[in-house]
Short mmCIF file of C-alpha atoms in Angstrom, two decimals:
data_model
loop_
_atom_site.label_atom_id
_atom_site.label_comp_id
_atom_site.label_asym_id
_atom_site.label_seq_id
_atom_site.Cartn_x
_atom_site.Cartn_y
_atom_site.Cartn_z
CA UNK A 1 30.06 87.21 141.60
CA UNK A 2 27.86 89.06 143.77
CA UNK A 3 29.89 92.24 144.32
CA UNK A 4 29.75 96.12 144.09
CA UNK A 5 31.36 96.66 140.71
CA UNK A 6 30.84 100.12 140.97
CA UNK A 7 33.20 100.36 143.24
CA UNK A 8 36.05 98.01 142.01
CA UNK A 9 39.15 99.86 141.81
CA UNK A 10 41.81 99.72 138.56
CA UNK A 11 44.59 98.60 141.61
CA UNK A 12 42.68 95.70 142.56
CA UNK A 13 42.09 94.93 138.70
CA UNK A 14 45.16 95.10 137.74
CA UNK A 15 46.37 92.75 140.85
CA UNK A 16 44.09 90.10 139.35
CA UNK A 17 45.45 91.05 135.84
CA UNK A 18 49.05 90.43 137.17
CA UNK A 19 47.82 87.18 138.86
CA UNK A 20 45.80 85.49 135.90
CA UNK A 21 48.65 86.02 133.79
CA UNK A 22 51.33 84.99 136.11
CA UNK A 23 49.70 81.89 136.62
CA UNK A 24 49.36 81.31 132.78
CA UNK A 25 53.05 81.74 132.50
CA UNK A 26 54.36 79.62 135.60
CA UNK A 27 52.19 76.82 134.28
CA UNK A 28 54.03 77.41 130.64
CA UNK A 29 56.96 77.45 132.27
CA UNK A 30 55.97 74.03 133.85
CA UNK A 31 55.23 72.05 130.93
CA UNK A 32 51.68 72.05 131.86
CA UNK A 33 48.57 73.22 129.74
CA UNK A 34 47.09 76.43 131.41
CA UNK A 35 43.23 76.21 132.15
CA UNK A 36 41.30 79.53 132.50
CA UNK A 37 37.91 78.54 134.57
CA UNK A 38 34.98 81.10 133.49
CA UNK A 39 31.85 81.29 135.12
CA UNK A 40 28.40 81.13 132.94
CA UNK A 41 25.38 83.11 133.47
CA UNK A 42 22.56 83.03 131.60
CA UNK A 43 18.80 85.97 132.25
CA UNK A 44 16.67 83.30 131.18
CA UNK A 45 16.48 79.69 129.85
CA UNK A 46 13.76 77.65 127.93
CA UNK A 47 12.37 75.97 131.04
CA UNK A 48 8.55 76.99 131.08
CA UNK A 49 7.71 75.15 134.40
CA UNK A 50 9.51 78.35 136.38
CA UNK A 51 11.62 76.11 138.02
CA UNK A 52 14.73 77.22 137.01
CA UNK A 53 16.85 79.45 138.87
CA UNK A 54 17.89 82.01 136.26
CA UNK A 55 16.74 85.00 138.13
CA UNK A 56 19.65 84.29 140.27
CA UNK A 57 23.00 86.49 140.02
CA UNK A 58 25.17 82.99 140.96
CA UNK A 59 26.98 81.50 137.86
CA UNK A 60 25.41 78.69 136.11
CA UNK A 61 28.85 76.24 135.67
CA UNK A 62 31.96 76.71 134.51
CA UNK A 63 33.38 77.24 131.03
CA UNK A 64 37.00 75.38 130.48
CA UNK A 65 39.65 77.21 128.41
CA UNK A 66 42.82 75.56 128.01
CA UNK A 67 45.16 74.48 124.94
CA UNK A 68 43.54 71.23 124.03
CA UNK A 69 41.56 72.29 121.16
CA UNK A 70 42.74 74.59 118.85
CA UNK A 71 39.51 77.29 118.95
CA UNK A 72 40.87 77.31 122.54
CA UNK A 73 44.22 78.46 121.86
CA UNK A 74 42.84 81.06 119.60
CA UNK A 75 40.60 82.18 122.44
CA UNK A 76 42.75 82.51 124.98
CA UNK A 77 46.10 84.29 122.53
CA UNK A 78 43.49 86.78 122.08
CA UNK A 79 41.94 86.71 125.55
CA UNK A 80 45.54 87.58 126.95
CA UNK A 81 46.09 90.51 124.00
CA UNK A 82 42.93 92.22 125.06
CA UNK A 83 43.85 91.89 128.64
CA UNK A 84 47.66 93.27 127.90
CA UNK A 85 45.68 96.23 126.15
CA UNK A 86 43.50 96.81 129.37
CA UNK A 87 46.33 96.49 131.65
CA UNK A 88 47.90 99.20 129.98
CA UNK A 89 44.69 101.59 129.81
CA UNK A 90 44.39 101.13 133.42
CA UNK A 91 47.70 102.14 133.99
CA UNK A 92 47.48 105.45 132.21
CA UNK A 93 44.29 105.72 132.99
CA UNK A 94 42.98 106.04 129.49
CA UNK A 95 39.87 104.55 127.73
CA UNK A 96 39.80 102.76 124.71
CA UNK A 97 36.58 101.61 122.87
CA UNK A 98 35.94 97.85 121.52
CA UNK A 99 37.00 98.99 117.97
CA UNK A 100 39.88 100.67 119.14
CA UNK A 101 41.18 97.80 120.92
CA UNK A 102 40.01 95.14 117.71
CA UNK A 103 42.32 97.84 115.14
CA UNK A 104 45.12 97.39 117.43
CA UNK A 105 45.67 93.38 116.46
CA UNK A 106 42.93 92.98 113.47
CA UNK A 107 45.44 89.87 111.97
CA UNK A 108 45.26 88.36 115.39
CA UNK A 109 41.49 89.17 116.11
CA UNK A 110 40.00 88.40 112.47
CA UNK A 111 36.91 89.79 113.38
CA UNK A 112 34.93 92.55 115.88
CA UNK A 113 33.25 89.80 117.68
CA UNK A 114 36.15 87.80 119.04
CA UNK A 115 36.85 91.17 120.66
CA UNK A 116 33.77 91.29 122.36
CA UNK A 117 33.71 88.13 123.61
CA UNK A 118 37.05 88.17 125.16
CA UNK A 119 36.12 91.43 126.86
CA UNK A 120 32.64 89.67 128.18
CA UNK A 121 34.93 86.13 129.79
CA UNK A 122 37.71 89.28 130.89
CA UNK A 123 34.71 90.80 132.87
CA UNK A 124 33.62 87.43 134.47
CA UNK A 125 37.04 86.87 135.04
CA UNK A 126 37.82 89.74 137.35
CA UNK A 127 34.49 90.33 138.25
CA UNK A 128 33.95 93.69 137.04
CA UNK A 129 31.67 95.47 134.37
CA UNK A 130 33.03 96.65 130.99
CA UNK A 131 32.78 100.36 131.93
CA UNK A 132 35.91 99.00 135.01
CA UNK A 133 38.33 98.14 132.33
CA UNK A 134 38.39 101.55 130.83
CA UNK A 135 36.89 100.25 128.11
CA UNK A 136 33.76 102.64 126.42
CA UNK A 137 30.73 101.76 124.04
CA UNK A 138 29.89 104.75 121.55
CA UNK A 139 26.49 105.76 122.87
CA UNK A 140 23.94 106.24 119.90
CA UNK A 141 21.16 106.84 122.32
CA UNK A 142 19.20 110.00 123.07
CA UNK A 143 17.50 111.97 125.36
CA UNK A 144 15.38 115.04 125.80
CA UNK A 145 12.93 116.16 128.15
CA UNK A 146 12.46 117.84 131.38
CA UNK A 147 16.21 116.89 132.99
CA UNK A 148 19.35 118.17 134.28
CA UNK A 149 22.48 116.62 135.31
CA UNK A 150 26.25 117.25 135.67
CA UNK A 151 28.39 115.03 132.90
CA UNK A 152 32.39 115.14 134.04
CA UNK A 153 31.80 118.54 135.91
CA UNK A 154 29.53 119.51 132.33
CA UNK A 155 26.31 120.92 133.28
CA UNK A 156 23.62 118.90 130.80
CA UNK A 157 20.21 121.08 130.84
CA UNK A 158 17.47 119.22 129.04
CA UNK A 159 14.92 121.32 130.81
CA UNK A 160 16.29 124.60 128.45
CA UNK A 161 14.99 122.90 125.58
CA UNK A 162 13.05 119.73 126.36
CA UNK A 163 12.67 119.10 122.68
CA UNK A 164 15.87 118.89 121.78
CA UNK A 165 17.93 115.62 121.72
CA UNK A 166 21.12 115.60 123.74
CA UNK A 167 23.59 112.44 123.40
CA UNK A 168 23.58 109.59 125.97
CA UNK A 169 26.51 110.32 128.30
CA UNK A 170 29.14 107.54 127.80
CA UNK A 171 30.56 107.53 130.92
CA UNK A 172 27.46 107.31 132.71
CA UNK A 173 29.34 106.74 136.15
CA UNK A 174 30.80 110.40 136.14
CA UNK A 175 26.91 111.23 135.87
CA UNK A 176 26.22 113.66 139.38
CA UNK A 177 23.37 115.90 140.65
CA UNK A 178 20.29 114.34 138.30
CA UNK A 179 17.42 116.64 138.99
CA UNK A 180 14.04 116.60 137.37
CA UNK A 181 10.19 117.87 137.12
CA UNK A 182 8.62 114.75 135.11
CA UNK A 183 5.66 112.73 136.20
CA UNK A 184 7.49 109.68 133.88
CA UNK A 185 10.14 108.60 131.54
CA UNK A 186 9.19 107.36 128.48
CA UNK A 187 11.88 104.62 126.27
CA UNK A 188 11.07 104.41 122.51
CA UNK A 189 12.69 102.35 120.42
CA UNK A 190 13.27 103.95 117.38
CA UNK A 191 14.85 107.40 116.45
CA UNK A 192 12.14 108.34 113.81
CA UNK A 193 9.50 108.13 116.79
CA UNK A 194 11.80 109.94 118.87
CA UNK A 195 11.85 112.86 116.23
CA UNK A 196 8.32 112.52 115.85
CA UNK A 197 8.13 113.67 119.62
CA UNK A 198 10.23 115.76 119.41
CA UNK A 199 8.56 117.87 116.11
CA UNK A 200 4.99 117.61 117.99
CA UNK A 201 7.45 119.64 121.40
CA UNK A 202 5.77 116.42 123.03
CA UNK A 203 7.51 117.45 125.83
CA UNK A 204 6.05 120.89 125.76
CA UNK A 205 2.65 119.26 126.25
CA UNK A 206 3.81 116.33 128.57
CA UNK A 207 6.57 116.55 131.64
CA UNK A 208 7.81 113.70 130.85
CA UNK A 209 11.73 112.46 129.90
CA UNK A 210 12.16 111.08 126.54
CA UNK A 211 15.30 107.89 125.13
CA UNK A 212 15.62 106.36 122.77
CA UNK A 213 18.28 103.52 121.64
CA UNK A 214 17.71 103.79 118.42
CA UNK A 215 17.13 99.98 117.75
CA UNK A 216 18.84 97.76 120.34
CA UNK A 217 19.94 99.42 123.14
CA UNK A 218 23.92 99.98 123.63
CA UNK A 219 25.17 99.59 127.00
CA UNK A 220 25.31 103.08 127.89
CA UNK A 221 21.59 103.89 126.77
CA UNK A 222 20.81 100.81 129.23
CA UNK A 223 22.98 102.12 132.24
CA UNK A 224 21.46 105.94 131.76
CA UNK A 225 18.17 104.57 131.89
CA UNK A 226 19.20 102.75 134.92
CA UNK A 227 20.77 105.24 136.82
CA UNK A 228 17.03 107.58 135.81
CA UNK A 229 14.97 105.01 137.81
CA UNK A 230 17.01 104.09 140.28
CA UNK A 231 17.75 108.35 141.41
CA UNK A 232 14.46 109.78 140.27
CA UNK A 233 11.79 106.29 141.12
CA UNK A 234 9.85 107.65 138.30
CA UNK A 235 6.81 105.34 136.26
CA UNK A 236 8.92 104.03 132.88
CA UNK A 237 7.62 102.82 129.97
CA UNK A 238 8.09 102.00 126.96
CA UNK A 239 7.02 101.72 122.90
CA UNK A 240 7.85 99.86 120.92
CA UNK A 241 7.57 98.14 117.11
CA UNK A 242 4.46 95.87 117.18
CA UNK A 243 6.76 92.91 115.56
CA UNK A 244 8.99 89.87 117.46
CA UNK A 245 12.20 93.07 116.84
CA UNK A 246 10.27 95.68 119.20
CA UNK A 247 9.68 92.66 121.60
CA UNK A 248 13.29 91.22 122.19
CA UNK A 249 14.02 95.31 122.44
CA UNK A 250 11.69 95.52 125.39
CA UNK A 251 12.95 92.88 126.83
CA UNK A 252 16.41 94.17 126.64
CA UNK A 253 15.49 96.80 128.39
CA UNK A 254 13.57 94.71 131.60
CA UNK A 255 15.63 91.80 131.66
CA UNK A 256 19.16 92.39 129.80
CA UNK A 257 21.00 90.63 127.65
CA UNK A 258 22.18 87.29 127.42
CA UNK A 259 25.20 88.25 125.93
CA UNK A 260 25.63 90.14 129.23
CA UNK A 261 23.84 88.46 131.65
CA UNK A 262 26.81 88.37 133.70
CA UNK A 263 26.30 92.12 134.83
CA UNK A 264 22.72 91.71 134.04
CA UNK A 265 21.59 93.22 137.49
CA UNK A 266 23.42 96.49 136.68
CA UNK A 267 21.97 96.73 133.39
CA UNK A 268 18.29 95.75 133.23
CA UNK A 269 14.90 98.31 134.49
CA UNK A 270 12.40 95.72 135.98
CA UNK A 271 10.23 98.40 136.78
CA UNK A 272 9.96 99.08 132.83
CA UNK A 273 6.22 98.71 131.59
CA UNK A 274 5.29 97.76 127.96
CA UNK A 275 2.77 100.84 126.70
CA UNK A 276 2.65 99.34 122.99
CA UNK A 277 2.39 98.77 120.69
CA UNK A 278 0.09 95.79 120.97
CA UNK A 279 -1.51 92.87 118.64
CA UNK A 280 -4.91 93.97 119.94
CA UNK A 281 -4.02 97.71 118.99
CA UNK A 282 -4.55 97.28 115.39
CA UNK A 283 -8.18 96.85 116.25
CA UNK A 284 -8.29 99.24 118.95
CA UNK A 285 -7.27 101.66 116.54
CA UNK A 286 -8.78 100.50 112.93
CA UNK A 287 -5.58 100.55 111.27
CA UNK A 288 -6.32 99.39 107.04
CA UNK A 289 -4.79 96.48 105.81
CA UNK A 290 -2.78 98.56 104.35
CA UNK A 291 -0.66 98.94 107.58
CA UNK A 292 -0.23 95.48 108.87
CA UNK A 293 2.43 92.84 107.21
CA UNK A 294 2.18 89.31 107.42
CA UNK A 295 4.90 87.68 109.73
CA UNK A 296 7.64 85.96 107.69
CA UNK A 297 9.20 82.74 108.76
CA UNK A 298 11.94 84.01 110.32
CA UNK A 299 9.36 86.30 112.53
CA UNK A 300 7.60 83.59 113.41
CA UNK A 301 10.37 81.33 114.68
CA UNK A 302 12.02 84.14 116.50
CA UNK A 303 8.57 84.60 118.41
CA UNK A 304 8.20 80.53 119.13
CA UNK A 305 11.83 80.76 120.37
CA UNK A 306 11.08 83.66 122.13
CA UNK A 307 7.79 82.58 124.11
CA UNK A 308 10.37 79.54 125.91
CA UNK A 309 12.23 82.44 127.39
CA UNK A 310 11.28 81.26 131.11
CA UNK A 311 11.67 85.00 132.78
CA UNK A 312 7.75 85.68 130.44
CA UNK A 313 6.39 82.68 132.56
CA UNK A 314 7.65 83.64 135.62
CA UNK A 315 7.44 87.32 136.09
CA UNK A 316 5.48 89.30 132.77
CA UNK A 317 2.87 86.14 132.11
CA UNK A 318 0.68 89.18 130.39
CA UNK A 319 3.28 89.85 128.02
CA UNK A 320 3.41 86.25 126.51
CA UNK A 321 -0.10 86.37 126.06
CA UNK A 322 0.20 89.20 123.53
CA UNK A 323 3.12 87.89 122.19
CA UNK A 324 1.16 84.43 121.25
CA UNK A 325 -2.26 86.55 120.15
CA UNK A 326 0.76 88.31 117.47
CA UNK A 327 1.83 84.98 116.68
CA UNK A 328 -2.02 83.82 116.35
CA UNK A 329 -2.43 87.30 114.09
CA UNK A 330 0.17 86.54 112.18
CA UNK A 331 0.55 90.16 111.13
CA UNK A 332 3.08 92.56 112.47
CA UNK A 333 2.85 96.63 112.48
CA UNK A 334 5.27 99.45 113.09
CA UNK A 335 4.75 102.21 115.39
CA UNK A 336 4.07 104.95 113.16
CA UNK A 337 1.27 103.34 111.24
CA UNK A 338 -0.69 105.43 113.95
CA UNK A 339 -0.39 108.26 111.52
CA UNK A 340 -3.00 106.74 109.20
CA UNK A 341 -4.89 108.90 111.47
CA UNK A 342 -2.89 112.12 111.87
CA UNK A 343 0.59 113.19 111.63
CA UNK A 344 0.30 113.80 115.47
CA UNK A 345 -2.19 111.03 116.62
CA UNK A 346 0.80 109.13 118.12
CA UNK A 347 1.90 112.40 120.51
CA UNK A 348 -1.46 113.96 120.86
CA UNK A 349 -3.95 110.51 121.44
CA UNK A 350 -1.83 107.19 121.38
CA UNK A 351 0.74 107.82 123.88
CA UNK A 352 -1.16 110.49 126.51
CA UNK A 353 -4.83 108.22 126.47
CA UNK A 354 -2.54 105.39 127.52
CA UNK A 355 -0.79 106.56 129.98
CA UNK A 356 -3.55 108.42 131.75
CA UNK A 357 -6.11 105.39 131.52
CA UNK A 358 -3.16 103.22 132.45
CA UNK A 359 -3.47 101.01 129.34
CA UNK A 360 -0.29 99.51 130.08
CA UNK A 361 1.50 96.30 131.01
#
């Protein structure tokens, strides 16, 4: 599946469309059982030893579809509804978002998942990314800072106003002439940081590009930031929650999805680096009891499950160290507990000190 997606063309899609379902009927037609073959891919597995091969972009087997079990059926009546849907976008060249496409047969679909799973095996299918289909995610992320770029022939000036929060583009491929004057881009995960920032004119004081995903990052928060260090080669980093949440976030970010690991390598900003929050921080930084929470047991087994992930062996050793000292802790904090200092300590001391002394990872 190693191709230039970018580039894939709704002709050539819909030829495969036309194929995959001419197939399914001819072998109707037949008497025989039609089989859909779809690739698996997986950005990490539980195999500590690093020798695995999941930083690989080649599928990991094959997933068999077919009319033998009844789930199956189900999966593949609605695999071939969302695919007559997409046909017909491509056609008119229309988009449709994954709501829009689950309100169109909700009886059929049951529920918003099914949807998005059936758009994920469509994607492996014809070897293409979601955006290819016509098919759009409602960005919830935001940026401000010290950029410009042309949206659909809209000029987007950040730089005007760097504190003020513009939308995430959606289409993020009709994204043209990015220019910018920032020494780095800085990801945080939550929108109450991000207005923190943005009330301290953080980027007044800093040159610096500021996102946010607000929480888990949608795909086109993920591509934006993407398309930022792959144009401008700036230093990225990024802040998160000090709890097993803020961690599987900054992963997201660095290694994808597993949900989407099939288009992980158009998704995921290796060069990311983690600026906090750490264990060690609530220490560094005497923050009272007060501040800290003890980890419950779901925290704690999300944080066992997620020191297996082998990708924290192989390539960010550093960050499963602190993830096991927040295990050891047993105490998680949030980002703005900084505050028990000053309203501003987080945009005046925290982030700056740490980026000039390069207390990073």
């Amino acid at each position: 599946m190693e191709i230039d997606r970018a580039n894939t063309k709704p002709s050539d899609l819909l030829k495969k469309i036309r194929a995959i379902t001419r197939a399914i009927l001819e072998d109707l037609c037949n008497g025989r059982s039609p089989l859909i073959f779809i690739d698996r891919f997986r950005n990490y597995c539980t195999d500590v030893t690093s020798r695995c091969d999941c930083k690989s972009d080649s599928s990991k087997g094959q997933e068999i579809v077919g009319m033998q079990r009844e789930c199956h059926v189900h999966r593949l009546d609605v695999m071939l509804r969302v695919l007559l849907i997409i046909q017909k976008l491509l056609q008119e060249g229309r988009h449709g978002s994954k709501r829009d496409i689950y309100y169109m047969h909700p009886s059929a679909f049951q529920e918003q998942a099914v949807v998005d799973r059936a758009i994920n095996d469509i994607c492996i299918l014809l070897q293409c990314s979601r955006h290819n289909l016509n098919v759009v995610s409602v960005a919830k992320g935001l940026v401000m800072g010290w950029l410009r770029f042309i949206e659909g022939g809209r000029k987007v000036d950040c730089i005007s106003s760097p504190n003020n929060a513009y939308p995430i583009p959606v289409d993020v491929e009709e994204v043209k002439d990015v220019v910018t004057v920032a020494d780095y881009i800085l990801v945080v995960e939550k929108e109450s940081v991000f207005q923190r920032l943005a009330n301290d004119e953080f980027c007044n004081k800093n040159r610096c590009i500021v996102i946010t995903g607000r929480g888990y990052p949608d795909v086109p928060t993920r591509r934006f930031l993407r398309l930022l260090t792959e144009k401008l080669r700036l230093p990225t980093y990024c802040l998160v929650d000090c709890d097993p949440y803020g961690f599987d976030i900054l992963t997201t970010y660095k290694f994808g999805s597993m949900q989407m690991a099939y288009d992980v390598k158009f998704l995921r900003v290796p060069e990311i680096q983690w600026l906090g929050a750490f264990p060690s921080d609530s220490d560094k930084y005497d923050l009272p009891k007060q501040c800290l929470f003890p980890l419950t047991k779901e925290d704690k087994t999300r944080t066992e499950s997620m020191l297996l992930r082998c990708y924290l062996q192989r390539e960010v050793p550093h960050w499963r160290l602190e993830l096991e000292k927040l295990l050891e802790r047993g105490v998680k904090f949030e980002i703005e507990a900084l505050s028990v200092h000053s309203l501003s300590f987080l945009t005046d001391e925290y982030i700056p000190s740490k980026i000039h002394c390069g207390m990073f990872i």
